[in-house]
Tab-separated table of C-alpha atoms in Angstrom:
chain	number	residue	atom	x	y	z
A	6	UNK	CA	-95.218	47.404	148.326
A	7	UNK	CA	-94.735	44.645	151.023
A	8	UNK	CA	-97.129	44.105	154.165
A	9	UNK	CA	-95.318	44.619	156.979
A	10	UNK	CA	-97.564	43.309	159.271
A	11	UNK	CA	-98.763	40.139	157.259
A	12	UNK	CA	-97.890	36.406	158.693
A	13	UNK	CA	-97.517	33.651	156.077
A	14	UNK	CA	-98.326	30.562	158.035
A	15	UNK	CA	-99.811	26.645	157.250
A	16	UNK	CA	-103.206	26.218	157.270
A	17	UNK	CA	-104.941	24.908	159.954
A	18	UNK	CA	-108.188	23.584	160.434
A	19	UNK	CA	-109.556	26.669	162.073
A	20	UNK	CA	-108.542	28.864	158.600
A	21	UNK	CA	-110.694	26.438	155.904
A	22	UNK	CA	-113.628	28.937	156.173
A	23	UNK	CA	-111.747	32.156	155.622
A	24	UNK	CA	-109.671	29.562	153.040
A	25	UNK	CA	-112.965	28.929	151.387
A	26	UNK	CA	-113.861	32.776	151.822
A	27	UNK	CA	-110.588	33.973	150.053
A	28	UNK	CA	-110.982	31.466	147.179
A	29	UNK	CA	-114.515	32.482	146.551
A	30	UNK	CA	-114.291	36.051	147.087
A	31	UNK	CA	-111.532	36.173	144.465
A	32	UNK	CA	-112.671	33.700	141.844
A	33	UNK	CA	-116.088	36.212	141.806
A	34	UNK	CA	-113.976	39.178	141.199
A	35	UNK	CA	-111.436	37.440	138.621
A	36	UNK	CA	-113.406	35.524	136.986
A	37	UNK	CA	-116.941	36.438	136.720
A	38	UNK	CA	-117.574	35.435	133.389
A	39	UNK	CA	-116.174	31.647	134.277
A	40	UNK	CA	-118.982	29.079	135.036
A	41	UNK	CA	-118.280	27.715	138.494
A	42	UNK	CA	-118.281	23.939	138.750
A	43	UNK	CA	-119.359	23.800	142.259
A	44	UNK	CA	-121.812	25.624	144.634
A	45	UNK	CA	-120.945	28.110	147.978
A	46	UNK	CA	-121.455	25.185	150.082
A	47	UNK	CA	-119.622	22.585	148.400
A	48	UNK	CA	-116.303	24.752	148.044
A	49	UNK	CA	-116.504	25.126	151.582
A	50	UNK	CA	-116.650	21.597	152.197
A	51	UNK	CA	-113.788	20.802	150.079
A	52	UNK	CA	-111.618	23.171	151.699
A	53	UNK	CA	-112.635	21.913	155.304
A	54	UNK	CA	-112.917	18.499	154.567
A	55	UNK	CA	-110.130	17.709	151.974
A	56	UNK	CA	-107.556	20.384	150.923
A	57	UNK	CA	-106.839	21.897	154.875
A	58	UNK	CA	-106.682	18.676	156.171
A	59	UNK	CA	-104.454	17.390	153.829
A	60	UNK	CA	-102.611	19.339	151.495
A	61	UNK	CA	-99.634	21.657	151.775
A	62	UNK	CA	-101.989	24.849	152.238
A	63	UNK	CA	-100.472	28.182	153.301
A	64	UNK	CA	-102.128	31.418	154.250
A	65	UNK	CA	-100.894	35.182	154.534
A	66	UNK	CA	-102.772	36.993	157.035
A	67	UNK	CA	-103.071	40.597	158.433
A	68	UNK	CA	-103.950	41.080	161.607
A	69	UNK	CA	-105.173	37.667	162.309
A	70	UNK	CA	-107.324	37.873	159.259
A	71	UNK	CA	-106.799	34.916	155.900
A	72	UNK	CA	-106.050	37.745	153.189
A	73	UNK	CA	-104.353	35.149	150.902
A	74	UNK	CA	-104.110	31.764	149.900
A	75	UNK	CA	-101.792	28.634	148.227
A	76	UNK	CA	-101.712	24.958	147.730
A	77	UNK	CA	-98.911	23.357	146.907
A	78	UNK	CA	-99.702	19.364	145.695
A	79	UNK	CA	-96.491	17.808	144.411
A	80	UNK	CA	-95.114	20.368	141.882
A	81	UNK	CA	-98.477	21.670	141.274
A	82	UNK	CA	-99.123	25.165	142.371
A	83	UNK	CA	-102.714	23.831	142.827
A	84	UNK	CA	-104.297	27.166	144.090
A	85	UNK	CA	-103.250	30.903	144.834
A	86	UNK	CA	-105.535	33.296	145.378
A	87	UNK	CA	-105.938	36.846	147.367
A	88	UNK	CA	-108.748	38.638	148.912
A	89	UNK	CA	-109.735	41.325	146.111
A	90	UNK	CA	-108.952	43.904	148.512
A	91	UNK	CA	-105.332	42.805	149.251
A	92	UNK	CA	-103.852	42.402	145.660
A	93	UNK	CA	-101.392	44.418	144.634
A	94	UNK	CA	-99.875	44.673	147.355
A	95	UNK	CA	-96.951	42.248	147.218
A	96	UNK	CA	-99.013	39.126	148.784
A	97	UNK	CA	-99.197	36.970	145.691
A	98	UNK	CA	-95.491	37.675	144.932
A	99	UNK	CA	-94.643	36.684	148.308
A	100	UNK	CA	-96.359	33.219	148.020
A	101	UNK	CA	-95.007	32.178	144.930
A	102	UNK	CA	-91.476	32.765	146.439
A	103	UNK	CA	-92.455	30.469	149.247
A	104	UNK	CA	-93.773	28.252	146.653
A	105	UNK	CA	-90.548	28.402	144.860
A	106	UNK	CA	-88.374	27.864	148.095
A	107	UNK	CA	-90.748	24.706	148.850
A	108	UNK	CA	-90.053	23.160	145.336
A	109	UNK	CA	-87.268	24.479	144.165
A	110	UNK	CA	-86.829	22.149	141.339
A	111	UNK	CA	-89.641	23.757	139.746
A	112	UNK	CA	-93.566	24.537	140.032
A	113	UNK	CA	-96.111	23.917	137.324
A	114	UNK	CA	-99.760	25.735	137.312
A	115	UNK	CA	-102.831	25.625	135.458
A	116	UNK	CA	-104.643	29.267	135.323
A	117	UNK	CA	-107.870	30.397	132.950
A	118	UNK	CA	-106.884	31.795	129.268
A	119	UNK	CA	-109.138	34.982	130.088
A	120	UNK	CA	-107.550	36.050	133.067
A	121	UNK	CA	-105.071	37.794	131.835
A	122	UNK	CA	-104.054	39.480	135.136
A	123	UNK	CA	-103.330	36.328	136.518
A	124	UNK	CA	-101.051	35.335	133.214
A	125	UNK	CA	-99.421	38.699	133.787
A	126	UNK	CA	-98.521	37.955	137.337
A	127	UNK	CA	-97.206	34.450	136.459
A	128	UNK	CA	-95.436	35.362	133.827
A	129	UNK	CA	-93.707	37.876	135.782
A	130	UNK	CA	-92.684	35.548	138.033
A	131	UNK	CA	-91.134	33.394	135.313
A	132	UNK	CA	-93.611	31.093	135.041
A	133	UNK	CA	-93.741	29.876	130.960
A	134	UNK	CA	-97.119	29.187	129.295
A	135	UNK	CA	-96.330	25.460	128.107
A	136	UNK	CA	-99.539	24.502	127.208
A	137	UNK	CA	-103.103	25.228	126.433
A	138	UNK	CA	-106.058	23.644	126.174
A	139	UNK	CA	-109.789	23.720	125.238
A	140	UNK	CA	-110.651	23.431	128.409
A	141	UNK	CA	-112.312	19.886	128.149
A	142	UNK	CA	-110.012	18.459	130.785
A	143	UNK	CA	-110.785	21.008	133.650
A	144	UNK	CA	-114.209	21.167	135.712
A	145	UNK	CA	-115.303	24.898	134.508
A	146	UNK	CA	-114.524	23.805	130.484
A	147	UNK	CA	-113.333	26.696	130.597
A	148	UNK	CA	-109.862	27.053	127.990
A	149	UNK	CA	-106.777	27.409	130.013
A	150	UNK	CA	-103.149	27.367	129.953
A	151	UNK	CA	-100.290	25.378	131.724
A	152	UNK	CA	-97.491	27.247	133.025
A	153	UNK	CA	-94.081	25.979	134.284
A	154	UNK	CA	-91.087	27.616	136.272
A	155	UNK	CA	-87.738	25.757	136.188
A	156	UNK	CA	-84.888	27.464	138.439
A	157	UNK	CA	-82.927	29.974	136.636
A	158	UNK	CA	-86.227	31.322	134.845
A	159	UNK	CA	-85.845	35.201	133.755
A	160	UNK	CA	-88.019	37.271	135.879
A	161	UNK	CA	-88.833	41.124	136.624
């Protein structure tokens, strides 16, 4: 089911809390097994002080309120995440298709072997798992898996 009041918009530098919010809202519910790298405070900081600012960030929001989040960085589809309450209901689809119009030679992604929803989704979207990894190379050390979409992917 699509939104039909949401607004996918960039970023701007009045959204990095609610950013920050959305990010840490959902990595608690997703993931609440993974070991964060970084504190409340410093996730905040990095969205207001470095990702905002200065990378392709885009935000879905319902009635003027951040429900979902992306960051595109070259290729990389560096972040997407949703407000607990909002998934489901055709948010996340809708930002990888913007994703997919902004690059659309093709997207890569790193997600978290045990979130399985998450590899679901992607995978969906026909997003590949390429690659996985111990984890050794990401903050968490958490194992994880690369994912890649090429145009002309099958999807559902």
């Amino acid at each position: 089911m699509e939104i039909n009041n949401s607004v996918v918009g960039r970023a701007v530098a009045s959204d990095a809390a609610a950013v920050a919010d959305v990010w840490l809202r959902s990595f608690a519910a997703a993931l609440p097994c993974v070991r964060r790298a970084h504190t409340d405070d410093q996730v905040r900081s990095w969205f207001r002080e470095v990702v905002v600012p200065g990378q392709e960030t885009w935000v879905v929001t319902v009635d003027g309120s951040v429900v979902g989040m992306m960051v595109l960085d070259g290729e990389d589809l560096d972040q997407l995440y949703l407000d607990p309450a909002w998934q489901g209901q055709g948010i996340g689809g809708r930002l990888v298709r913007l994703a997919k119009q902004r690059r659309p030679a093709g997207l890569v992604l790193w997600t978290f072997q045990v979130n399985a929803p998450a590899r679901r989704f992607y995978e969906r979207h026909g997003f590949v798992a390429a690659e996985s990894t111990d984890g050794q190379r990401n903050e968490e050390r958490e194992p994880d898996i690369r994912y890649v979409w090429r145009p002309g992917a099958q999807e559902s």
